């Protein structure tokens, strides 16, 4: 006897369910992986934004350094309340949480062993997703192998804003801005150029009178002369007869 057709249909249905569940699992896994990658990329962007906040705070701390005071803080808490001033002065709102590790703990970049802080970095050793196309201020982060290699430091202009070495205050009498340079003295022209003076231009010739006007004036004078001359008197009869 042949097999029951109902059993055959049940077998095909079972295989179809297995294939369907497998496809659903693969799609779900891919979706989770894509979601995790998107979440990680967002966390890295947030890390860059937080690092920029730390860099700006370190630059503000260095720029506000009084004479004789260190230009970098000894701890991150000094950015929250600057101990160099009697009145509270804040350079950072709060100690941010690392979006990669989820903790408010940061690696510290120091000028020397045990010296002041010049930068911070994440404690995560994960490989970054972003390896290129950084902003100009983060151009040194390209092709780094670990997120901990992203070092957020104050720019060199802020570190040397008052002419002091890193971690040291300005010497007495020094100012944060250099004095203006003296204006350059005008250079004298060479002797040869001074001797060659331009020749003076000849004076313009006086305008000549119009020849037509002169001719008209001469004709007018001749007519007036003719009118003033009296006509000759007629000869008498004695003169005519020869006496």
GROMACS .gro file of N, CA and C in nm, residues 125-193:
model
  207
  125UNK      N    1   3.883   5.000   2.432
  125UNK     CA    2   3.981   4.947   2.338
  125UNK      C    3   3.914   4.894   2.212
  126UNK      N    4   3.787   4.927   2.192
  126UNK     CA    5   3.715   4.878   2.075
  126UNK      C    6   3.768   4.946   1.949
  127UNK      N    7   3.749   4.876   1.838
  127UNK     CA    8   3.791   4.930   1.709
  127UNK      C    9   3.685   5.028   1.659
  128UNK      N   10   3.723   5.147   1.620
  128UNK     CA   11   3.622   5.246   1.577
  128UNK      C   12   3.565   5.211   1.440
  129UNK      N   13   3.438   5.246   1.422
  129UNK     CA   14   3.377   5.231   1.290
  129UNK      C   15   3.421   5.344   1.197
  130UNK      N   16   3.436   5.462   1.252
  130UNK     CA   17   3.475   5.579   1.173
  130UNK      C   18   3.627   5.585   1.168
  131UNK      N   19   3.681   5.581   1.048
  131UNK     CA   20   3.827   5.585   1.031
  131UNK      C   21   3.871   5.696   0.936
  132UNK      N   22   3.777   5.771   0.879
  132UNK     CA   23   3.813   5.876   0.784
  132UNK      C   24   3.701   5.980   0.782
  133UNK      N   25   3.725   6.086   0.703
  133UNK     CA   26   3.627   6.194   0.685
  133UNK      C   27   3.596   6.264   0.818
  134UNK      N   28   3.700   6.290   0.897
  134UNK     CA   29   3.682   6.364   1.021
  134UNK      C   30   3.685   6.515   0.993
  135UNK      N   31   3.635   6.592   1.089
  135UNK     CA   32   3.650   6.736   1.082
  135UNK      C   33   3.797   6.773   1.093
  136UNK      N   34   3.828   6.896   1.056
  136UNK     CA   35   3.968   6.940   1.057
  136UNK      C   36   4.028   6.931   1.197
  137UNK      N   37   3.950   6.955   1.302
  137UNK     CA   38   4.005   6.951   1.438
  137UNK      C   39   4.033   6.809   1.483
  138UNK      N   40   3.974   6.707   1.416
  138UNK     CA   41   3.996   6.567   1.452
  138UNK      C   42   4.070   6.491   1.342
  139UNK      N   43   4.146   6.562   1.261
  139UNK     CA   44   4.210   6.496   1.147
  139UNK      C   45   4.313   6.393   1.193
  140UNK      N   46   4.367   6.407   1.315
  140UNK     CA   47   4.464   6.311   1.365
  140UNK      C   48   4.401   6.178   1.406
  141UNK      N   49   4.269   6.169   1.404
  141UNK     CA   50   4.202   6.045   1.444
  141UNK      C   51   4.189   5.946   1.329
  142UNK      N   52   4.228   5.983   1.210
  142UNK     CA   53   4.209   5.895   1.095
  142UNK      C   54   4.296   5.770   1.107
  143UNK      N   55   4.234   5.656   1.072
  143UNK     CA   56   4.302   5.526   1.066
  143UNK      C   57   4.358   5.483   1.202
  144UNK      N   58   4.293   5.523   1.312
  144UNK     CA   59   4.331   5.474   1.444
  144UNK      C   60   4.267   5.336   1.466
  145UNK      N   61   4.336   5.251   1.539
  145UNK     CA   62   4.290   5.113   1.557
  145UNK      C   63   4.202   5.097   1.681
  146UNK      N   64   4.212   5.189   1.776
  146UNK     CA   65   4.133   5.179   1.899
  146UNK      C   66   4.074   5.317   1.932
  147UNK      N   67   3.957   5.314   1.995
  147UNK     CA   68   3.894   5.440   2.034
  147UNK      C   69   3.976   5.513   2.140
  148UNK      N   70   4.055   5.440   2.217
  148UNK     CA   71   4.138   5.506   2.318
  148UNK      C   72   4.247   5.592   2.256
  149UNK      N   73   4.270   5.578   2.126
  149UNK     CA   74   4.370   5.659   2.058
  149UNK      C   75   4.314   5.794   2.013
  150UNK      N   76   4.185   5.815   2.032
  150UNK     CA   77   4.127   5.946   2.003
  150UNK      C   78   4.158   6.037   2.122
  151UNK      N   79   4.260   6.120   2.111
  151UNK     CA   80   4.304   6.207   2.221
  151UNK      C   81   4.246   6.347   2.200
  152UNK      N   82   4.167   6.389   2.295
  152UNK     CA   83   4.104   6.522   2.290
  152UNK      C   84   4.186   6.618   2.376
  153UNK      N   85   4.263   6.703   2.312
  153UNK     CA   86   4.352   6.796   2.383
  153UNK      C   87   4.318   6.938   2.342
  154UNK      N   88   4.366   7.033   2.423
  154UNK     CA   89   4.352   7.174   2.387
  154UNK      C   90   4.447   7.205   2.273
  155UNK      N   91   4.409   7.301   2.191
  155UNK     CA   92   4.496   7.336   2.078
  155UNK      C   93   4.624   7.399   2.128
  156UNK      N   94   4.726   7.400   2.042
  156UNK     CA   95   4.858   7.450   2.080
  156UNK      C   96   4.856   7.599   2.112
  157UNK      N   97   4.766   7.675   2.046
  157UNK     CA   98   4.759   7.819   2.073
  157UNK      C   99   4.711   7.845   2.216
  158UNK      N  100   4.616   7.762   2.263
  158UNK     CA  101   4.567   7.781   2.399
  158UNK      C  102   4.672   7.739   2.502
  159UNK      N  103   4.747   7.629   2.470
  159UNK     CA  104   4.848   7.583   2.565
  159UNK      C  105   4.961   7.684   2.580
  160UNK      N  106   4.992   7.755   2.472
  160UNK     CA  107   5.098   7.856   2.476
  160UNK      C  108   5.040   7.996   2.467
  161UNK      N  109   4.920   8.014   2.521
  161UNK     CA  110   4.851   8.142   2.506
  161UNK      C  111   4.921   8.257   2.576
  162UNK      N  112   4.992   8.228   2.691
  162UNK     CA  113   5.059   8.337   2.762
  162UNK      C  114   5.210   8.321   2.761
  163UNK      N  115   5.261   8.245   2.666
  163UNK     CA  116   5.405   8.235   2.652
  163UNK      C  117   5.472   8.149   2.755
  164UNK      N  118   5.399   8.071   2.834
  164UNK     CA  119   5.458   7.986   2.936
  164UNK      C  120   5.466   7.844   2.886
  165UNK      N  121   5.555   7.766   2.943
  165UNK     CA  122   5.566   7.625   2.908
  165UNK      C  123   5.445   7.551   2.961
  166UNK      N  124   5.411   7.434   2.904
  166UNK     CA  125   5.294   7.360   2.950
  166UNK      C  126   5.305   7.327   3.097
  167UNK      N  127   5.199   7.359   3.172
  167UNK     CA  128   5.194   7.330   3.313
  167UNK      C  129   5.251   7.439   3.400
  168UNK      N  130   5.302   7.546   3.344
  168UNK     CA  131   5.359   7.654   3.420
  168UNK      C  132   5.287   7.783   3.389
  169UNK      N  133   5.286   7.871   3.485
  169UNK     CA  134   5.221   7.999   3.466
  169UNK      C  135   5.312   8.096   3.394
  170UNK      N  136   5.258   8.211   3.364
  170UNK     CA  137   5.336   8.314   3.296
  170UNK      C  138   5.436   8.375   3.392
  171UNK      N  139   5.557   8.412   3.348
  171UNK     CA  140   5.653   8.477   3.436
  171UNK      C  141   5.603   8.613   3.480
  172UNK      N  142   5.655   8.664   3.594
  172UNK     CA  143   5.608   8.795   3.641
  172UNK      C  144   5.634   8.903   3.537
  173UNK      N  145   5.533   8.985   3.517
  173UNK     CA  146   5.544   9.093   3.421
  173UNK      C  147   5.509   9.056   3.280
  174UNK      N  148   5.487   8.927   3.253
  174UNK     CA  149   5.451   8.885   3.117
  174UNK      C  150   5.304   8.910   3.094
  175UNK      N  151   5.267   8.929   2.972
  175UNK     CA  152   5.128   8.952   2.933
  175UNK      C  153   5.083   8.842   2.841
  176UNK      N  154   4.951   8.824   2.829
  176UNK     CA  155   4.896   8.719   2.745
  176UNK      C  156   4.909   8.754   2.599
  177UNK      N  157   4.923   8.882   2.565
  177UNK     CA  158   4.931   8.923   2.426
  177UNK      C  159   5.065   8.992   2.403
  178UNK      N  160   5.137   8.961   2.298
  178UNK     CA  161   5.267   9.025   2.273
  178UNK      C  162   5.249   9.171   2.239
  179UNK      N  163   5.350   9.256   2.273
  179UNK     CA  164   5.339   9.399   2.240
  179UNK      C  165   5.339   9.419   2.090
  180UNK      N  166   5.272   9.523   2.043
  180UNK     CA  167   5.269   9.547   1.898
  180UNK      C  168   5.407   9.580   1.846
  181UNK      N  169   5.436   9.533   1.729
  181UNK     CA  170   5.567   9.557   1.667
  181UNK      C  171   5.578   9.703   1.624
  182UNK      N  172   5.702   9.756   1.635
  182UNK     CA  173   5.725   9.895   1.595
  182UNK      C  174   5.712   9.907   1.445
  183UNK      N  175   5.655  10.019   1.398
  183UNK     CA  176   5.640  10.035   1.252
  183UNK      C  177   5.776  10.043   1.185
  184UNK      N  178   5.785   9.984   1.070
  184UNK     CA  179   5.911   9.981   0.996
  184UNK      C  180   5.944  10.121   0.944
  185UNK      N  181   6.073  10.157   0.954
  185UNK     CA  182   6.116  10.289   0.906
  185UNK      C  183   6.112  10.292   0.755
  186UNK      N  184   6.072  10.404   0.698
  186UNK     CA  185   6.067  10.412   0.551
  186UNK      C  186   6.206  10.401   0.492
  187UNK      N  187   6.219  10.323   0.391
  187UNK     CA  188   6.347  10.301   0.326
  187UNK      C  189   6.377  10.417   0.231
  188UNK      N  190   6.503  10.463   0.235
  188UNK     CA  191   6.544  10.574   0.148
  188UNK      C  192   6.563  10.524   0.007
  189UNK      N  193   6.530  10.607  -0.088
  189UNK     CA  194   6.547  10.570  -0.228
  189UNK      C  195   6.694  10.573  -0.263
  190UNK      N  196   6.739  10.492  -0.357
  190UNK     CA  197   6.880  10.494  -0.398
  190UNK      C  198   6.920  10.632  -0.450
  191UNK      N  199   7.055  10.655  -0.445
  191UNK     CA  200   7.107  10.786  -0.487
  191UNK      C  201   7.078  10.812  -0.633
  192UNK      N  202   7.089  10.706  -0.713
  192UNK     CA  203   7.063  10.722  -0.856
  192UNK      C  204   6.921  10.764  -0.884
  193UNK      N  205   6.826  10.712  -0.806
  193UNK     CA  206   6.686  10.747  -0.828
  193UNK      C  207   6.658  10.889  -0.784
   0.00000   0.00000   0.00000
